[in-house]
PDB file of C-alpha atoms in Angstrom:
ATOM      1  CA  MET A   1       0.000   0.000   0.000  1.00  0.00           C
ATOM      2  CA  GLN A   2       2.775   2.364   0.991  1.00  0.00           C
ATOM      3  CA  THR A   3       4.706   1.375  -2.120  1.00  0.00           C
ATOM      4  CA  THR A   4       1.668   2.174  -4.248  1.00  0.00           C
ATOM      5  CA  ILE A   5       1.281   5.595  -2.633  1.00  0.00           C
ATOM      6  CA  SER A   6       4.993   6.256  -3.143  1.00  0.00           C
ATOM      7  CA  ALA A   7       4.722   5.288  -6.814  1.00  0.00           C
ATOM      8  CA  VAL A   8       1.702   7.519  -7.257  1.00  0.00           C
ATOM      9  CA  SER A   9       3.538  10.407  -5.604  1.00  0.00           C
ATOM     10  CA  THR A  10       6.533   9.878  -7.878  1.00  0.00           C
ATOM     11  CA  GLN A  11       4.301   9.845 -10.942  1.00  0.00           C
ATOM     12  CA  THR A  12       2.540  12.967  -9.704  1.00  0.00           C
ATOM     13  CA  ILE A  13       5.881  14.741  -9.235  1.00  0.00           C
ATOM     14  CA  ILE A  14       7.064  13.650 -12.678  1.00  0.00           C
ATOM     15  CA  ILE A  15       3.830  14.719 -14.341  1.00  0.00           C
ATOM     16  CA  SER A  16       3.831  18.011 -12.439  1.00  0.00           C
ATOM     17  CA  THR A  17       7.458  18.619 -13.426  1.00  0.00           C
ATOM     18  CA  ILE A  18       6.681  17.853 -17.056  1.00  0.00           C
ATOM     19  CA  LEU A  19       3.642  20.140 -16.981  1.00  0.00           C
ATOM     20  CA  LEU A  20       5.714  22.880 -15.337  1.00  0.00           C
ATOM     21  CA  LEU A  21       8.431  22.485 -17.947  1.00  0.00           C
ATOM     22  CA  LEU A  22       5.840  22.557 -20.716  1.00  0.00           C
ATOM     23  CA  PHE A  23       4.253  25.656 -19.195  1.00  0.00           C
ATOM     24  CA  THR A  24       7.647  27.348 -18.851  1.00  0.00           C
ATOM     25  CA  ALA A  25       8.552  26.357 -22.407  1.00  0.00           C
ATOM     26  CA  SER A  26       5.216  27.743 -23.621  1.00  0.00           C
ATOM     27  CA  ILE A  27       5.861  31.052 -21.867  1.00  0.00           C
ATOM     28  CA  ILE A  28       9.367  31.243 -23.318  1.00  0.00           C
ATOM     29  CA  TYR A  29       8.020  30.390 -26.782  1.00  0.00           C
ATOM     30  CA  PHE A  30       5.280  33.007 -26.611  1.00  0.00           C
ATOM     31  CA  LEU A  31       7.762  35.573 -25.320  1.00  0.00           C
ATOM     32  CA  PHE A  32      10.098  34.689 -28.169  1.00  0.00           C
ATOM     33  CA  VAL A  33       7.271  34.974 -30.718  1.00  0.00           C
ATOM     34  CA  TYR A  34       6.197  38.279 -29.164  1.00  0.00           C
ATOM     35  CA  GLN A  35       9.736  39.643 -29.336  1.00  0.00           C
ATOM     36  CA  GLN A  36      10.038  38.510 -32.941  1.00  0.00           C
ATOM     37  CA  LYS A  37       6.752  40.168 -33.862  1.00  0.00           C
ATOM     38  CA  ARG A  38       7.747  43.288 -31.976  1.00  0.00           C
ATOM     39  CA  PHE A  39      11.108  43.352 -33.754  1.00  0.00           C
ATOM     40  CA  LEU A  40       9.431  42.899 -37.149  1.00  0.00           C
ATOM     41  CA  HIS A  41       6.853  45.539 -36.279  1.00  0.00           C
ATOM     42  CA  ASN A  42       9.561  48.041 -35.268  1.00  0.00           C
ATOM     43  CA  LYS A  43      11.496  47.184 -38.413  1.00  0.00           C
ATOM     44  CA  GLU A  44       8.420  47.785 -40.566  1.00  0.00           C
ATOM     45  CA  LEU A  45       7.783  51.087 -38.777  1.00  0.00           C
ATOM     46  CA  ALA A  46      11.400  52.124 -39.370  1.00  0.00           C
ATOM     47  CA  GLU A  47      11.125  51.174 -43.057  1.00  0.00           C
ATOM     48  CA  ILE A  48       7.855  53.081 -43.392  1.00  0.00           C
ATOM     49  CA  ARG A  49       9.387  56.090 -41.630  1.00  0.00           C
ATOM     50  CA  GLU A  50      12.463  55.938 -43.854  1.00  0.00           C
ATOM     51  CA  ALA A  51      10.315  55.614 -46.984  1.00  0.00           C
ATOM     52  CA  PHE A  52       8.200  58.552 -45.834  1.00  0.00           C
ATOM     53  CA  ASN A  53      11.304  60.676 -45.179  1.00  0.00           C
ATOM     54  CA  GLN A  54      12.696  59.744 -48.587  1.00  0.00           C
ATOM     55  CA  THR A  55       9.391  60.614 -50.257  1.00  0.00           C
ATOM     56  CA  LEU A  56       9.204  63.886 -48.339  1.00  0.00           C
ATOM     57  CA  LEU A  57      12.767  64.784 -49.295  1.00  0.00           C
ATOM     58  CA  GLN A  58      12.075  63.832 -52.920  1.00  0.00           C
ATOM     59  CA  SER A  59       8.988  66.052 -52.913  1.00  0.00           C
ATOM     60  CA  LYS A  60      10.958  68.946 -51.435  1.00  0.00           C
ATOM     61  CA  LEU A  61      13.647  68.574 -54.092  1.00  0.00           C
ATOM     62  CA  GLU A  62      11.034  68.379 -56.848  1.00  0.00           C
ATOM     63  CA  ILE A  63       9.447  71.595 -55.549  1.00  0.00           C
ATOM     64  CA  GLN A  64      12.902  73.191 -55.454  1.00  0.00           C
ATOM     65  CA  GLU A  65      13.562  72.112 -59.047  1.00  0.00           C
ATOM     66  CA  GLN A  66      10.207  73.542 -60.169  1.00  0.00           C
ATOM     67  CA  THR A  67      11.016  76.807 -58.398  1.00  0.00           C
ATOM     68  CA  LEU A  68      14.488  76.952 -59.938  1.00  0.00           C
ATOM     69  CA  ASP A  69      13.012  76.232 -63.375  1.00  0.00           C
ATOM     70  CA  HIS A  70      10.563  79.093 -62.908  1.00  0.00           C
ATOM     71  CA  ILE A  71      13.349  81.472 -61.840  1.00  0.00           C
ATOM     72  CA  ALA A  72      15.486  80.364 -64.791  1.00  0.00           C
ATOM     73  CA  LYS A  73      12.673  81.114 -67.255  1.00  0.00           C
ATOM     74  CA  GLU A  74      12.004  84.486 -65.627  1.00  0.00           C
ATOM     75  CA  LEU A  75      15.692  85.394 -65.845  1.00  0.00           C
ATOM     76  CA  HIS A  76      15.839  84.386 -69.482  1.00  0.00           C
ATOM     77  CA  ALA A  77      12.536  85.929 -70.575  1.00  0.00           C
ATOM     78  CA  ASN A  78      12.414  89.147 -68.560  1.00  0.00           C
ATOM     79  CA  PHE A  79      15.741  90.211 -67.093  1.00  0.00           C
ATOM     80  CA  SER A  80      17.774  89.231 -70.143  1.00  0.00           C
ATOM     81  CA  HIS A  81      15.338  91.170 -72.320  1.00  0.00           C
ATOM     82  CA  LEU A  82      15.697  94.254 -70.125  1.00  0.00           C
ATOM     83  CA  VAL A  83      19.487  94.063 -70.228  1.00  0.00           C
ATOM     84  CA  SER A  84      19.324  93.759 -74.021  1.00  0.00           C
ATOM     85  CA  LEU A  85      17.224  96.938 -74.211  1.00  0.00           C
ATOM     86  CA  ILE A  86      19.689  98.728 -71.922  1.00  0.00           C
ATOM     87  CA  ASN A  87      22.539  97.658 -74.192  1.00  0.00           C
ATOM     88  CA  ILE A  88      20.685  98.883 -77.309  1.00  0.00           C
ATOM     89  CA  ASN A  89      19.900 102.240 -75.693  1.00  0.00           C
ATOM     90  CA  LEU A  90      23.509 102.688 -74.602  1.00  0.00           C
ATOM     91  CA  ALA A  91      24.682 101.960 -78.155  1.00  0.00           C
ATOM     92  CA  GLU A  92      22.359 104.687 -79.481  1.00  0.00           C
ATOM     93  CA  ILE A  93      23.353 107.164 -76.779  1.00  0.00           C
ATOM     94  CA  LEU A  94      27.051 106.563 -77.434  1.00  0.00           C
ATOM     95  CA  THR A  95      26.939 108.458 -80.761  1.00  0.00           C
ATOM     96  CA  PHE A  96      25.517 111.590 -79.111  1.00  0.00           C
ATOM     97  CA  VAL A  97      27.503 111.927 -75.885  1.00  0.00           C
ATOM     98  CA  PRO A  98      30.532 114.204 -75.645  1.00  0.00           C
ATOM     99  CA  ALA A  99      33.906 112.621 -76.262  1.00  0.00           C
ATOM    100  CA  GLU A 100      34.937 112.870 -72.604  1.00  0.00           C
ATOM    101  CA  ALA A 101      31.892 110.812 -71.543  1.00  0.00           C
ATOM    102  CA  ARG A 102      32.112 108.134 -74.238  1.00  0.00           C
ATOM    103  CA  GLU A 103      34.590 106.027 -72.275  1.00  0.00           C
ATOM    104  CA  ASN A 104      32.193 105.782 -69.331  1.00  0.00           C
ATOM    105  CA  VAL A 105      29.247 104.910 -71.592  1.00  0.00           C
ATOM    106  CA  SER A 106      31.338 102.306 -73.403  1.00  0.00           C
ATOM    107  CA  GLU A 107      32.375 100.807 -70.068  1.00  0.00           C
ATOM    108  CA  THR A 108      28.724 100.701 -68.951  1.00  0.00           C
ATOM    109  CA  LYS A 109      27.782  99.031 -72.250  1.00  0.00           C
ATOM    110  CA  SER A 110      30.525  96.449 -71.683  1.00  0.00           C
ATOM    111  CA  LEU A 111      29.261  95.789 -68.153  1.00  0.00           C
ATOM    112  CA  ALA A 112      25.729  95.347 -69.490  1.00  0.00           C
ATOM    113  CA  LYS A 113      27.076  92.806 -71.965  1.00  0.00           C
ATOM    114  CA  GLN A 114      28.839  90.931 -69.156  1.00  0.00           C
ATOM    115  CA  LEU A 115      25.644  91.035 -67.112  1.00  0.00           C
ATOM    116  CA  MET A 116      23.766  89.490 -70.023  1.00  0.00           C
ATOM    117  CA  ALA A 117      26.300  86.665 -70.251  1.00  0.00           C
ATOM    118  CA  GLU A 118      26.092  86.066 -66.490  1.00  0.00           C
ATOM    119  CA  LEU A 119      22.286  86.011 -66.586  1.00  0.00           C
ATOM    120  CA  LYS A 120      22.309  83.463 -69.400  1.00  0.00           C
ATOM    121  CA  ALA A 121      24.805  81.269 -67.539  1.00  0.00           C
ATOM    122  CA  LEU A 122      22.834  81.539 -64.299  1.00  0.00           C
ATOM    123  CA  SER A 123      19.586  80.756 -66.089  1.00  0.00           C
ATOM    124  CA  ALA A 124      21.142  77.676 -67.670  1.00  0.00           C
ATOM    125  CA  SER A 125      22.498  76.464 -64.303  1.00  0.00           C
ATOM    126  CA  LEU A 126      19.009  76.655 -62.779  1.00  0.00           C
ATOM    127  CA  ASN A 127      17.142  75.038 -65.676  1.00  0.00           C
ATOM    128  CA  THR A 128      16.583  71.315 -65.057  1.00  0.00           C
ATOM    129  CA  ASP A 129      15.803  70.497 -68.698  1.00  0.00           C
ATOM    130  CA  HIS A 130      19.006  72.179 -69.842  1.00  0.00           C
ATOM    131  CA  ILE A 131      21.052  70.247 -67.276  1.00  0.00           C
ATOM    132  CA  MET A 132      19.512  66.935 -68.359  1.00  0.00           C
ATOM    133  CA  LYS A 133      20.271  67.803 -71.983  1.00  0.00           C
ATOM    134  CA  ILE A 134      23.958  68.661 -71.536  1.00  0.00           C
ATOM    135  CA  GLY A 135      24.508  66.099 -68.765  1.00  0.00           C
ATOM    136  CA  PHE A 136      26.187  66.312 -65.386  1.00  0.00           C
ATOM    137  CA  ILE A 137      29.689  66.846 -66.800  1.00  0.00           C
ATOM    138  CA  GLY A 138      28.591  69.702 -69.055  1.00  0.00           C
ATOM    139  CA  ALA A 139      26.662  71.377 -66.239  1.00  0.00           C
ATOM    140  CA  LEU A 140      29.578  70.984 -63.806  1.00  0.00           C
ATOM    141  CA  GLU A 141      32.058  72.378 -66.331  1.00  0.00           C
ATOM    142  CA  ASN A 142      29.816  75.424 -66.859  1.00  0.00           C
ATOM    143  CA  GLU A 143      29.620  75.970 -63.096  1.00  0.00           C
ATOM    144  CA  LEU A 144      33.403  75.753 -62.780  1.00  0.00           C
ATOM    145  CA  LYS A 145      33.835  78.192 -65.668  1.00  0.00           C
ATOM    146  CA  ARG A 146      31.635  80.694 -63.845  1.00  0.00           C
ATOM    147  CA  ILE A 147      33.782  80.320 -60.736  1.00  0.00           C
ATOM    148  CA  ASN A 148      36.995  80.541 -62.755  1.00  0.00           C
ATOM    149  CA  LYS A 149      35.881  83.871 -64.250  1.00  0.00           C
ATOM    150  CA  THR A 150      36.187  85.443 -60.811  1.00  0.00           C
ATOM    151  CA  GLN A 151      39.971  84.814 -61.051  1.00  0.00           C
ATOM    152  CA  LYS A 152      40.036  84.112 -57.309  1.00  0.00           C
ATOM    153  CA  TYR A 153      41.051  80.444 -57.543  1.00  0.00           C
ATOM    154  CA  HIS A 154      43.691  78.241 -59.015  1.00  0.00           C
ATOM    155  CA  LEU A 155      41.269  75.723 -60.502  1.00  0.00           C
ATOM    156  CA  VAL A 156      42.121  72.132 -61.417  1.00  0.00           C
ATOM    157  CA  PHE A 157      39.535  69.896 -63.082  1.00  0.00           C
ATOM    158  CA  SER A 158      40.382  66.428 -64.342  1.00  0.00           C
ATOM    159  CA  LYS A 159      38.680  63.161 -65.298  1.00  0.00           C
ATOM    160  CA  SER A 160      39.944  59.592 -65.389  1.00  0.00           C
ATOM    161  CA  GLY A 161      38.413  56.392 -66.717  1.00  0.00           C
ATOM    162  CA  ASN A 162      35.824  55.900 -69.441  1.00  0.00           C
ATOM    163  CA  GLU A 163      33.159  58.564 -68.974  1.00  0.00           C
ATOM    164  CA  TYR A 164      29.514  57.453 -68.819  1.00  0.00           C
ATOM    165  CA  ARG A 165      26.153  58.991 -67.986  1.00  0.00           C
ATOM    166  CA  LEU A 166      24.435  58.395 -64.666  1.00  0.00           C
ATOM    167  CA  ARG A 167      20.678  58.076 -64.288  1.00  0.00           C
ATOM    168  CA  PRO A 168      19.100  61.439 -65.289  1.00  0.00           C
ATOM    169  CA  GLU A 169      17.494  62.062 -61.889  1.00  0.00           C
ATOM    170  CA  HIS A 170      20.791  61.152 -60.194  1.00  0.00           C
ATOM    171  CA  GLU A 171      22.682  63.618 -62.383  1.00  0.00           C
ATOM    172  CA  ILE A 172      20.323  66.444 -61.404  1.00  0.00           C
ATOM    173  CA  ILE A 173      20.666  65.762 -57.673  1.00  0.00           C
ATOM    174  CA  LEU A 174      24.433  65.232 -57.970  1.00  0.00           C
ATOM    175  CA  TYR A 175      24.790  68.550 -59.800  1.00  0.00           C
ATOM    176  CA  ARG A 176      22.745  70.381 -57.127  1.00  0.00           C
ATOM    177  CA  LEU A 177      24.928  68.696 -54.511  1.00  0.00           C
ATOM    178  CA  CYS A 178      28.052  70.005 -56.278  1.00  0.00           C
ATOM    179  CA  GLN A 179      26.510  73.471 -56.457  1.00  0.00           C
ATOM    180  CA  GLU A 180      25.984  73.343 -52.684  1.00  0.00           C
ATOM    181  CA  VAL A 181      29.601  72.294 -52.090  1.00  0.00           C
ATOM    182  CA  LEU A 182      31.027  74.917 -54.457  1.00  0.00           C
ATOM    183  CA  ASN A 183      28.751  77.599 -53.030  1.00  0.00           C
ATOM    184  CA  ASN A 184      30.029  76.806 -49.516  1.00  0.00           C
ATOM    185  CA  ILE A 185      33.615  77.078 -50.735  1.00  0.00           C
ATOM    186  CA  VAL A 186      33.003  80.446 -52.407  1.00  0.00           C
ATOM    187  CA  LYS A 187      31.113  81.837 -49.398  1.00  0.00           C
ATOM    188  CA  TYR A 188      32.990  80.487 -46.413  1.00  0.00           C
ATOM    189  CA  ALA A 189      36.234  78.695 -47.243  1.00  0.00           C
ATOM    190  CA  ASN A 190      38.415  81.723 -48.067  1.00  0.00           C
ATOM    191  CA  ALA A 191      40.317  79.400 -50.411  1.00  0.00           C
ATOM    192  CA  SER A 192      42.709  80.162 -53.265  1.00  0.00           C
ATOM    193  CA  SER A 193      42.853  76.654 -54.733  1.00  0.00           C
ATOM    194  CA  LEU A 194      40.038  74.404 -55.928  1.00  0.00           C
ATOM    195  CA  ILE A 195      40.497  70.842 -57.201  1.00  0.00           C
ATOM    196  CA  VAL A 196      37.677  68.792 -58.754  1.00  0.00           C
ATOM    197  CA  LEU A 197      38.435  65.199 -59.748  1.00  0.00           C
ATOM    198  CA  LEU A 198      36.170  62.652 -61.439  1.00  0.00           C
ATOM    199  CA  ASP A 199      36.971  58.955 -61.642  1.00  0.00           C
ATOM    200  CA  TYR A 200      34.918  56.507 -63.685  1.00  0.00           C
ATOM    201  CA  THR A 201      35.185  52.760 -63.230  1.00  0.00           C
ATOM    202  CA  PRO A 202      32.599  50.146 -64.279  1.00  0.00           C
ATOM    203  CA  GLU A 203      31.776  49.519 -60.600  1.00  0.00           C
ATOM    204  CA  LEU A 204      32.077  52.975 -59.057  1.00  0.00           C
ATOM    205  CA  PHE A 205      31.734  56.665 -59.878  1.00  0.00           C
ATOM    206  CA  THR A 206      33.849  58.899 -57.632  1.00  0.00           C
ATOM    207  CA  LEU A 207      33.818  62.676 -57.365  1.00  0.00           C
ATOM    208  CA  SER A 208      36.093  64.646 -55.059  1.00  0.00           C
ATOM    209  CA  ILE A 209      36.106  68.401 -54.437  1.00  0.00           C
ATOM    210  CA  SER A 210      39.019  69.864 -52.465  1.00  0.00           C
ATOM    211  CA  ASP A 211      39.986  73.353 -51.369  1.00  0.00           C
ATOM    212  CA  ASN A 212      42.849  74.862 -49.351  1.00  0.00           C
ATOM    213  CA  GLY A 213      40.583  77.114 -47.307  1.00  0.00           C
ATOM    214  CA  THR A 214      39.954  77.606 -43.595  1.00  0.00           C
ATOM    215  CA  GLY A 215      38.460  74.147 -43.046  1.00  0.00           C
ATOM    216  CA  PHE A 216      36.410  73.191 -39.988  1.00  0.00           C
ATOM    217  CA  ASP A 217      36.081  70.625 -37.220  1.00  0.00           C
ATOM    218  CA  VAL A 218      33.967  67.870 -38.792  1.00  0.00           C
ATOM    219  CA  ALA A 219      33.227  66.178 -35.454  1.00  0.00           C
ATOM    220  CA  SER A 220      31.809  69.389 -33.973  1.00  0.00           C
ATOM    221  CA  VAL A 221      29.606  69.986 -36.995  1.00  0.00           C
ATOM    222  CA  GLU A 222      28.397  66.388 -37.100  1.00  0.00           C
ATOM    223  CA  ALA A 223      27.622  66.462 -33.365  1.00  0.00           C
ATOM    224  CA  GLY A 224      25.514  69.602 -33.808  1.00  0.00           C
ATOM    225  CA  ILE A 225      27.439  71.633 -31.233  1.00  0.00           C
ATOM    226  CA  PRO A 226      25.790  75.095 -30.886  1.00  0.00           C
ATOM    227  CA  GLY A 227      27.408  77.551 -33.230  1.00  0.00           C
ATOM    228  CA  LYS A 228      28.917  74.751 -35.283  1.00  0.00           C
ATOM    229  CA  GLU A 229      25.872  73.572 -37.220  1.00  0.00           C
ATOM    230  CA  SER A 230      26.140  73.533 -40.993  1.00  0.00           C
ATOM    231  CA  THR A 231      22.931  73.617 -43.004  1.00  0.00           C
ATOM    232  CA  GLY A 232      24.999  73.241 -46.153  1.00  0.00           C
ATOM    233  CA  LEU A 233      26.617  70.008 -44.958  1.00  0.00           C
ATOM    234  CA  LEU A 234      23.234  68.675 -43.834  1.00  0.00           C
ATOM    235  CA  ASN A 235      21.737  69.405 -47.257  1.00  0.00           C
ATOM    236  CA  ILE A 236      24.684  67.727 -48.952  1.00  0.00           C
ATOM    237  CA  ARG A 237      24.223  64.558 -46.891  1.00  0.00           C
ATOM    238  CA  LYS A 238      20.463  64.527 -47.544  1.00  0.00           C
ATOM    239  CA  ARG A 239      20.949  64.828 -51.286  1.00  0.00           C
ATOM    240  CA  ALA A 240      23.630  62.136 -51.256  1.00  0.00           C
ATOM    241  CA  LYS A 241      21.352  59.788 -49.326  1.00  0.00           C
ATOM    242  CA  LEU A 242      18.569  60.306 -51.841  1.00  0.00           C
ATOM    243  CA  ILE A 243      20.692  58.827 -54.643  1.00  0.00           C
ATOM    244  CA  ASP A 244      22.349  56.180 -52.433  1.00  0.00           C
ATOM    245  CA  ALA A 245      25.692  57.937 -52.691  1.00  0.00           C
ATOM    246  CA  GLY A 246      28.421  57.443 -50.140  1.00  0.00           C
ATOM    247  CA  ILE A 247      29.899  60.682 -48.862  1.00  0.00           C
ATOM    248  CA  LYS A 248      33.033  61.376 -46.850  1.00  0.00           C
ATOM    249  CA  VAL A 249      34.013  64.768 -45.465  1.00  0.00           C
ATOM    250  CA  GLU A 250      37.675  65.369 -44.573  1.00  0.00           C
ATOM    251  CA  SER A 251      38.551  68.691 -42.991  1.00  0.00           C
ATOM    252  CA  GLU A 252      40.576  70.326 -40.236  1.00  0.00           C
ATOM    253  CA  PRO A 253      40.715  73.962 -39.145  1.00  0.00           C
ATOM    254  CA  GLY A 254      43.302  75.731 -41.271  1.00  0.00           C
ATOM    255  CA  LYS A 255      43.897  72.690 -43.512  1.00  0.00           C
ATOM    256  CA  GLY A 256      41.144  72.962 -46.089  1.00  0.00           C
ATOM    257  CA  THR A 257      38.319  70.563 -46.910  1.00  0.00           C
ATOM    258  CA  LYS A 258      37.890  67.540 -49.131  1.00  0.00           C
ATOM    259  CA  ILE A 259      34.513  66.005 -49.944  1.00  0.00           C
ATOM    260  CA  ILE A 260      34.367  62.605 -51.625  1.00  0.00           C
ATOM    261  CA  ILE A 261      31.157  61.334 -53.229  1.00  0.00           C
ATOM    262  CA  GLN A 262      30.827  57.799 -54.544  1.00  0.00           C
ATOM    263  CA  ILE A 263      27.977  56.111 -56.420  1.00  0.00           C
ATOM    264  CA  ALA A 264      28.023  52.349 -56.996  1.00  0.00           C
ATOM    265  CA  GLN A 265      27.106  51.307 -60.501  1.00  0.00           C
ATOM    266  CA  THR A 266      24.574  48.501 -60.865  1.00  0.00           C
ATOM    267  CA  LYS A 267      24.767  46.242 -63.884  1.00  0.00           C
TER     268      LYS A 267
END
């Protein structure tokens, strides 16, 4: 009798242990499944958020391009026309002014002609259709020519490898990115030398823009330290991200800045 009770107790303990283990295993399993679902849910939310940010950025850039197109057309249609009229009027006035004033009128006429050329170049640099037609290289060369006319920089521009076209929308964004970089150099770098290098390989497109200007502390800018923020650098990174371009910024105070942009080529 006692042996029977002992056996029953043993079986009860075993069954209870098994049930407890099964219960524990079930809890662990459900926790694991919950964590997995939570992880997947957070991942989906992050992907949705990233897609939304990309769409928002794309929309902003499209609005910017439309605005720039409108400005370009206004410059070409209205301002260029006005400058042309000024030039014509100055040419007519030139025959009637006294000899001592002709030099000043001629100089003003020459300035008006230069203004016309600058307006045409500026209009072309803002016009998306024109950029897509001449391509990224053509647009970049025109931008560098405009900078070179200031005679403030020793400019070096070179290409290596077999040149090829990027996707049209990528070329537009890449060109705007270069404009942002060059604009920062002209405004803030206080540089005397500017080097732009392009390297084409079947796998990778690489663009580097270097200057010998004042430079800056990259870590401070990246960390967003008050007084060190750079809207220009933030815009550059946003544009690069939109076309899946890798970007590296090398700079030190007093040692200039080098920005490297790379775009992997898919076959």
